[in-house]
Every structure is written in structure tokens, then in C-alpha cells.
Short mmCIF file of N, CA and C in Angstrom, two decimals:
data_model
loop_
_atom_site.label_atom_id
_atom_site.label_comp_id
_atom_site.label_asym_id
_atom_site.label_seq_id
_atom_site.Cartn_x
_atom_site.Cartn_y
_atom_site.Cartn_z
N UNK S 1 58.19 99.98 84.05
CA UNK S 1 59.24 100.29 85.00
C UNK S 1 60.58 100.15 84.28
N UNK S 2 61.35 100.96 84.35
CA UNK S 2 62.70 101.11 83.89
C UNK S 2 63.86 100.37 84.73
N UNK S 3 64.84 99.96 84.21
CA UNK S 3 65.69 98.92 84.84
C UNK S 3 66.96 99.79 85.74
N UNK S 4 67.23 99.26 86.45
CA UNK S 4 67.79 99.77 87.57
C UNK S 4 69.40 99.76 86.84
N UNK S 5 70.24 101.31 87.24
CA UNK S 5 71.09 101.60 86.68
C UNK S 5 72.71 101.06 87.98
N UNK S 6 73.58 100.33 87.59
CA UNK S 6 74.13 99.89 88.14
C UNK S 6 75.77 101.16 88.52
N UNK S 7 75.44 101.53 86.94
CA UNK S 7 77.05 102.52 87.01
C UNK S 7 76.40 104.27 86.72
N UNK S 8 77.64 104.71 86.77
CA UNK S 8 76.86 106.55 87.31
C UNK S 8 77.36 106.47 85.78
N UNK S 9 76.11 107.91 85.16
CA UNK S 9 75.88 108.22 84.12
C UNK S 9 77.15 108.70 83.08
N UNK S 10 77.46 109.47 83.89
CA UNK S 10 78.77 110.06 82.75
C UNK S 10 80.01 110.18 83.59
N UNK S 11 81.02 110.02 83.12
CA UNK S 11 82.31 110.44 83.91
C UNK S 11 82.63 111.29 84.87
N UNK S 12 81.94 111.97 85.01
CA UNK S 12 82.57 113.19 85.38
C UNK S 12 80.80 113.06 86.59
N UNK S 13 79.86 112.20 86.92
CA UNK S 13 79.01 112.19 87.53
C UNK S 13 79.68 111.72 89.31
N UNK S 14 80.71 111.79 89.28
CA UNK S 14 81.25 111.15 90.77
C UNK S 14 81.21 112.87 91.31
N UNK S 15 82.04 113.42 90.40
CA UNK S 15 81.90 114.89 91.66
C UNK S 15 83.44 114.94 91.56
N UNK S 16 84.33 114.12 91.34
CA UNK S 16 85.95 114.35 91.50
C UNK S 16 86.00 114.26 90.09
N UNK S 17 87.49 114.74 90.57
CA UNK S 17 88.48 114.95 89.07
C UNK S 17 88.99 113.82 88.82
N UNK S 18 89.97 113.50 87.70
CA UNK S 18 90.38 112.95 87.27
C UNK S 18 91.39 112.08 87.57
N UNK S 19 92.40 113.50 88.49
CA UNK S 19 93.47 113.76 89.17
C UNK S 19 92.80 112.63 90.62
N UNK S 20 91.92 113.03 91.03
CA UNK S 20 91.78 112.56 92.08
C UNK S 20 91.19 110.81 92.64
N UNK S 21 90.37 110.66 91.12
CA UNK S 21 90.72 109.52 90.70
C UNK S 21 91.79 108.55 90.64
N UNK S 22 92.53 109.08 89.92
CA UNK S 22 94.28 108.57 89.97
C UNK S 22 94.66 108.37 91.07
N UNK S 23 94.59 109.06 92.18
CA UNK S 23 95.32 109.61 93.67
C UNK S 23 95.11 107.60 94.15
N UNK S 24 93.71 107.69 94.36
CA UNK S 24 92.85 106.54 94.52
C UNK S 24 92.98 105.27 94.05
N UNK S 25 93.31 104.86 92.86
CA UNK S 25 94.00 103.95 92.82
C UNK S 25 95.17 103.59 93.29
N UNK S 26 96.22 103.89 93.85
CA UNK S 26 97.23 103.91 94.63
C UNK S 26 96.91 103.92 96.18
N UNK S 27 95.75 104.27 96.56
CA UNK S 27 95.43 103.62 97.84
C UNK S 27 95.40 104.95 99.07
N UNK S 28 95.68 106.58 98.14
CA UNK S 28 95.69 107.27 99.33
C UNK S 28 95.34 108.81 98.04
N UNK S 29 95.35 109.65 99.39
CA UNK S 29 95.12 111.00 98.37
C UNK S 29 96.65 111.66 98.07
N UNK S 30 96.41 112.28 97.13
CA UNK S 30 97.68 113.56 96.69
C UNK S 30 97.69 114.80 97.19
N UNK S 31 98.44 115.58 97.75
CA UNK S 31 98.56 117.03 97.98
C UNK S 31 99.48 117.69 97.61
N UNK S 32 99.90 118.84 98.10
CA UNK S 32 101.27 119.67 97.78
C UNK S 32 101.41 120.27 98.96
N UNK S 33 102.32 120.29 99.46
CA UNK S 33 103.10 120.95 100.36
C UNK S 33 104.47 121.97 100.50
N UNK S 34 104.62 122.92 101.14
CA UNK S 34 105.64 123.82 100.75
C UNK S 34 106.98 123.59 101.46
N UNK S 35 108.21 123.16 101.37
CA UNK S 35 109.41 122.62 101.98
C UNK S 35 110.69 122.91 101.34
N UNK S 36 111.55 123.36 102.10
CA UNK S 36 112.51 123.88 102.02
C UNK S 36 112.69 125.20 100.64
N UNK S 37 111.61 125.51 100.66
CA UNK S 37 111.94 126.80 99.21
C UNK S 37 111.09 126.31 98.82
N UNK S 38 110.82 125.02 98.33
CA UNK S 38 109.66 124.77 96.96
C UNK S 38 108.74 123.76 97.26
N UNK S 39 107.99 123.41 96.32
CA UNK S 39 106.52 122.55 96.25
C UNK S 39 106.95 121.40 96.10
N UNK S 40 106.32 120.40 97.06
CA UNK S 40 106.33 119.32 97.65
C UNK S 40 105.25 118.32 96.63
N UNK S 41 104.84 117.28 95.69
CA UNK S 41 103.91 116.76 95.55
C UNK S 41 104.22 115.43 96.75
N UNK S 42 102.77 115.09 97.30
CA UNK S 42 102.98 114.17 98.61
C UNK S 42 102.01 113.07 98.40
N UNK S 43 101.85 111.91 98.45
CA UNK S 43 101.00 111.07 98.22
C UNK S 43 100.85 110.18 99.19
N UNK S 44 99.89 110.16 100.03
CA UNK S 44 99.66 109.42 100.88
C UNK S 44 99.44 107.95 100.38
N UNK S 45 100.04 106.92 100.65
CA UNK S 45 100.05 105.18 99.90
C UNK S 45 99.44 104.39 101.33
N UNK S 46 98.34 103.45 100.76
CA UNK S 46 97.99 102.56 101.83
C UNK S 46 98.86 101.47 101.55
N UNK S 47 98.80 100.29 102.77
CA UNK S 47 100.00 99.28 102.74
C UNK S 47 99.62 98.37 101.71
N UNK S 48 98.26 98.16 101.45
CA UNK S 48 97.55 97.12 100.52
C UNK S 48 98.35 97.67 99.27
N UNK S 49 98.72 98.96 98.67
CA UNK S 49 98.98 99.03 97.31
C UNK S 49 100.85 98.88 97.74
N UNK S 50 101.42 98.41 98.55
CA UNK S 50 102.69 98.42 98.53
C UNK S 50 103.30 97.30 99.08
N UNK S 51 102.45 96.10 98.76
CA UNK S 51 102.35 94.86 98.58
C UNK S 51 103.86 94.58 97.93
N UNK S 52 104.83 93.77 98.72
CA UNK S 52 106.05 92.85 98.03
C UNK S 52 107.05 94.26 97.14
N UNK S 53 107.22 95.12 97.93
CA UNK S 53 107.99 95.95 97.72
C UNK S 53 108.34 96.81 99.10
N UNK S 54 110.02 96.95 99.09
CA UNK S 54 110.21 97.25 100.24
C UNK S 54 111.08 98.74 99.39
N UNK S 55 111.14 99.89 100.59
CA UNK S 55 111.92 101.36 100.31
C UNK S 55 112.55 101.10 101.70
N UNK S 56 113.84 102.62 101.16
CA UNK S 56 114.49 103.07 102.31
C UNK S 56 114.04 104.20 102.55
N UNK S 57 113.23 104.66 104.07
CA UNK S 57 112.81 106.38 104.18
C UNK S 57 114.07 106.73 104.68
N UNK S 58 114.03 108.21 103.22
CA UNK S 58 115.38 108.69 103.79
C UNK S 58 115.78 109.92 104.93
N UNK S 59 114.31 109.51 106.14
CA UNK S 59 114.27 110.56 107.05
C UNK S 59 114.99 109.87 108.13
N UNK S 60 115.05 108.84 108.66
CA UNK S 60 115.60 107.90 109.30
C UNK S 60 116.48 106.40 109.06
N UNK S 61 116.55 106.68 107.53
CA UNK S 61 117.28 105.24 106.45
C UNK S 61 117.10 104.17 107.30
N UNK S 62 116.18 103.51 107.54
CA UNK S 62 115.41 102.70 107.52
C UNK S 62 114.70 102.22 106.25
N UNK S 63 114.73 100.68 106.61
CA UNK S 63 113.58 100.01 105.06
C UNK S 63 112.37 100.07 105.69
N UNK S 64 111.11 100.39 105.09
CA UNK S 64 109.97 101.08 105.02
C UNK S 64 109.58 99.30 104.59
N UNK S 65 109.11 98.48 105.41
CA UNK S 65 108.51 96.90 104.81
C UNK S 65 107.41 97.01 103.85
N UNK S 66 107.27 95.72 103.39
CA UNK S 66 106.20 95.35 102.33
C UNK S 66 104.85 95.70 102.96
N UNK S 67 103.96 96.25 102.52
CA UNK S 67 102.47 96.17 103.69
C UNK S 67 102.21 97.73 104.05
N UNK S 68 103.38 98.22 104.20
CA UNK S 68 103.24 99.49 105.38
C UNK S 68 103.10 100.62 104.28
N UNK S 69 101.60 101.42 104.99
CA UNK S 69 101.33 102.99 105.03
C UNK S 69 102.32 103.84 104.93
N UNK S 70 102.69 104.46 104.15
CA UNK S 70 103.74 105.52 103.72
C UNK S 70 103.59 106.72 103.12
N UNK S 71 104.34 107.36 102.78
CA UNK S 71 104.22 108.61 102.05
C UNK S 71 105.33 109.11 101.17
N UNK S 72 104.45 109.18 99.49
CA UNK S 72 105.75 109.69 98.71
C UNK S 72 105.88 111.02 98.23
N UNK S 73 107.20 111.35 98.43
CA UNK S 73 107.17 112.62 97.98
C UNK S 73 108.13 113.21 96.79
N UNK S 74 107.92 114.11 96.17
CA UNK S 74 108.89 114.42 94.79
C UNK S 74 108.63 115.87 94.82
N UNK S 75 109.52 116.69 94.64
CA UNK S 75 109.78 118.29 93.93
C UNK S 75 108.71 118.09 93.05
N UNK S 76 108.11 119.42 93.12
CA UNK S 76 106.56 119.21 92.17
C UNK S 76 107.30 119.10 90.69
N UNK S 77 108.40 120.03 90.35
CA UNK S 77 108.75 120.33 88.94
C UNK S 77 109.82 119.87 88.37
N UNK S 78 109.95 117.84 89.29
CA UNK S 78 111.04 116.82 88.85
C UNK S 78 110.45 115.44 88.33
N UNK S 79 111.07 115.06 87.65
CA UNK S 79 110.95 113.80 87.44
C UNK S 79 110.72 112.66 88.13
N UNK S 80 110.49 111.58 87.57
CA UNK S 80 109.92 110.11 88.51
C UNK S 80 111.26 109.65 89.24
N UNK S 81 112.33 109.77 89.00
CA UNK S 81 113.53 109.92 89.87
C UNK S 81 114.05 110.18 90.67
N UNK S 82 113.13 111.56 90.81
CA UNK S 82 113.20 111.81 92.45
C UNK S 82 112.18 111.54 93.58
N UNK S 83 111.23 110.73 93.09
CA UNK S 83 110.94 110.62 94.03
C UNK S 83 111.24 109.94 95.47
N UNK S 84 110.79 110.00 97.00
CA UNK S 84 111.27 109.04 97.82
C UNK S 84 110.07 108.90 98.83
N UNK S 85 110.31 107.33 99.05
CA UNK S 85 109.20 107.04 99.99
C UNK S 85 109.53 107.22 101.46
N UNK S 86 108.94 107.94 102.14
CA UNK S 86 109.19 107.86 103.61
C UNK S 86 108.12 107.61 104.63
N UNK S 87 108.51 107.03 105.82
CA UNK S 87 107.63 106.82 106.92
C UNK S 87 106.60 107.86 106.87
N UNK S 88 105.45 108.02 107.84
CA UNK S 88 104.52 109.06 107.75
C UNK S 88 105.55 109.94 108.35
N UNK S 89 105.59 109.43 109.82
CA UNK S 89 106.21 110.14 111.08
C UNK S 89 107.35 111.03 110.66
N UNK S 90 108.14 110.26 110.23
CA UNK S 90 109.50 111.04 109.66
C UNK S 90 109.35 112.07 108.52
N UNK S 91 108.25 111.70 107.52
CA UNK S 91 107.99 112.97 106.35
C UNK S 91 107.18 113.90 107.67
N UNK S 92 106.52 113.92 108.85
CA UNK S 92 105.96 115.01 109.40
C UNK S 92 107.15 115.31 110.40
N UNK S 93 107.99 114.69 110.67
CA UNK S 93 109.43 115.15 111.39
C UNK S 93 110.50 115.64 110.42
N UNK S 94 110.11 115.96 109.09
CA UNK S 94 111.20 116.29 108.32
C UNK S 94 111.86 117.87 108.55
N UNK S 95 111.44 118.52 109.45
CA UNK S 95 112.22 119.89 109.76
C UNK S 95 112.82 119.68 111.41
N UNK S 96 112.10 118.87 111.75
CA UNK S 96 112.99 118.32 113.25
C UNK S 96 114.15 117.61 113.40
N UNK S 97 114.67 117.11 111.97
CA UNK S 97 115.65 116.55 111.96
C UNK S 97 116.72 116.99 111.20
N UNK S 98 117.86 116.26 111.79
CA UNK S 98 118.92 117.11 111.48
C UNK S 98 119.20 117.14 109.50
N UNK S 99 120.07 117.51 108.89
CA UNK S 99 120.39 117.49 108.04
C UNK S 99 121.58 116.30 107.43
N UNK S 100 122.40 115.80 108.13
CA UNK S 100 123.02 114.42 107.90
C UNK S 100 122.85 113.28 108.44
N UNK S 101 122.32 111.98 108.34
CA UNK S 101 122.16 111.35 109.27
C UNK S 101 123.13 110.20 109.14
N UNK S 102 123.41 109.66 110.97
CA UNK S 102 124.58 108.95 110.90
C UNK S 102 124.22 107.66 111.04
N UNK S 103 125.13 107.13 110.07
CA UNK S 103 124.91 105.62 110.27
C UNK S 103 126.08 104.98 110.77
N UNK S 104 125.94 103.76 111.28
CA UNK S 104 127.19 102.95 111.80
C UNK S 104 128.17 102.37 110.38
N UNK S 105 129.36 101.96 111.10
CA UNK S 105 130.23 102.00 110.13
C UNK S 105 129.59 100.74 109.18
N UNK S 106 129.03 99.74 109.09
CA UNK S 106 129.06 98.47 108.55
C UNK S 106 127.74 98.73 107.82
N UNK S 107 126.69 99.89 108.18
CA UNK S 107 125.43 99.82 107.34
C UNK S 107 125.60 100.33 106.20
N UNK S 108 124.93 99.27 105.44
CA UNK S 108 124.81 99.86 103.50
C UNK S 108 124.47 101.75 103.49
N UNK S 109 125.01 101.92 102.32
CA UNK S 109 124.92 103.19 101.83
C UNK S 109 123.74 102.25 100.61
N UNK S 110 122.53 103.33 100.48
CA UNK S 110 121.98 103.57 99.38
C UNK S 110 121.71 104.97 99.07
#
């Protein structure tokens, strides 16, 4: 009798890519989406991988807490610079909302 195999045979024996691998460690999948003229890369983040780090979503500038389910997004054909993390709700309200948003006089600008 032959001994029982604990890990899958070759790399590429899961059935996913590489890409999608990656997605997965970060706690959610990747897509692309089409917005305002151009390609969206979008990454769905679970709260477990966004542990002791807080963002501002800049759909509602609000801080996005430590813990919380989010979504990042970047111009497919920019740098790590642009990217920004936003609420789910607000990246799926991002054409419902207006184009400047107002803040009170005393709240931080970031």
C-alpha cells in the first residue's frame, strides 16, 4: 500500500492561476471593472487581512476601521499610488454620487 499524499501533485494541480492565487492571500478575489472611461482593477479584502490598519473611503471620506471588509481599487494602467480603499457600498454607489463631497469646516483634509 502506498502512503497517503498530503499536498496536490504539481502547481498548477488546484485548477487556478497564479493570479488567482495571489487574489487569495489577501482575503478576497480580483476583478476589473469599467468606470468612468477606463479599467478599474477591484479587489475585494476580507477584514481578517486588514487587521490594525485603518483607510479613508474616498466615496464618503470616512475612515474605513481596522477589521472591516472593503474594496480596493486602482486604474488598471497606474501605479501602487493610486490606489484607494473604499467601503463596499460606496465603491457600488460610486456613480450615484455626486462628484465633490462636502465636508464641515473643522474636518481634516486628506
Amino acid at each position: 500500500m502506498s502512503p497517503r499524499r498530503n499536498r496536490p501533485k504539481g502547481a498548477g494541480s488546484s485548477g487556478r492561476s497564479a493570479d488567482e492565487d495571489r487574489s487569495d492571500r489577501y482575503g478576497g478575489w480580483q476583478s476589473t471593472e469599467s468606470w468612468q472611461g477606463e479599467e478599474w482593477s477591484v479587489r475585494h479584502v476580507a477584514g481578517s487581512s486588514a487587521q490594525g490598519k485603518t483607510y479613508r473611503c474616498p466615496g464618503c471620506d470616512q475612515m474605513i476601521p481596522s477589521g472591516v471588509p472593503h474594496v480596493v481599487a486602482w486604474p488598471e494602467h497606474s501605479g501602487v499610488d493610486d490606489r484607494r480603499h473604499w467601503h463596499k457600498a460606496c465603491w457600488n454607489a460610486k456613480d450615484r454620487r455626486t462628484s465633490r463631497v462636502q465636508r464641515s469646516r473643522n474636518a481634516p483634509r486628506f
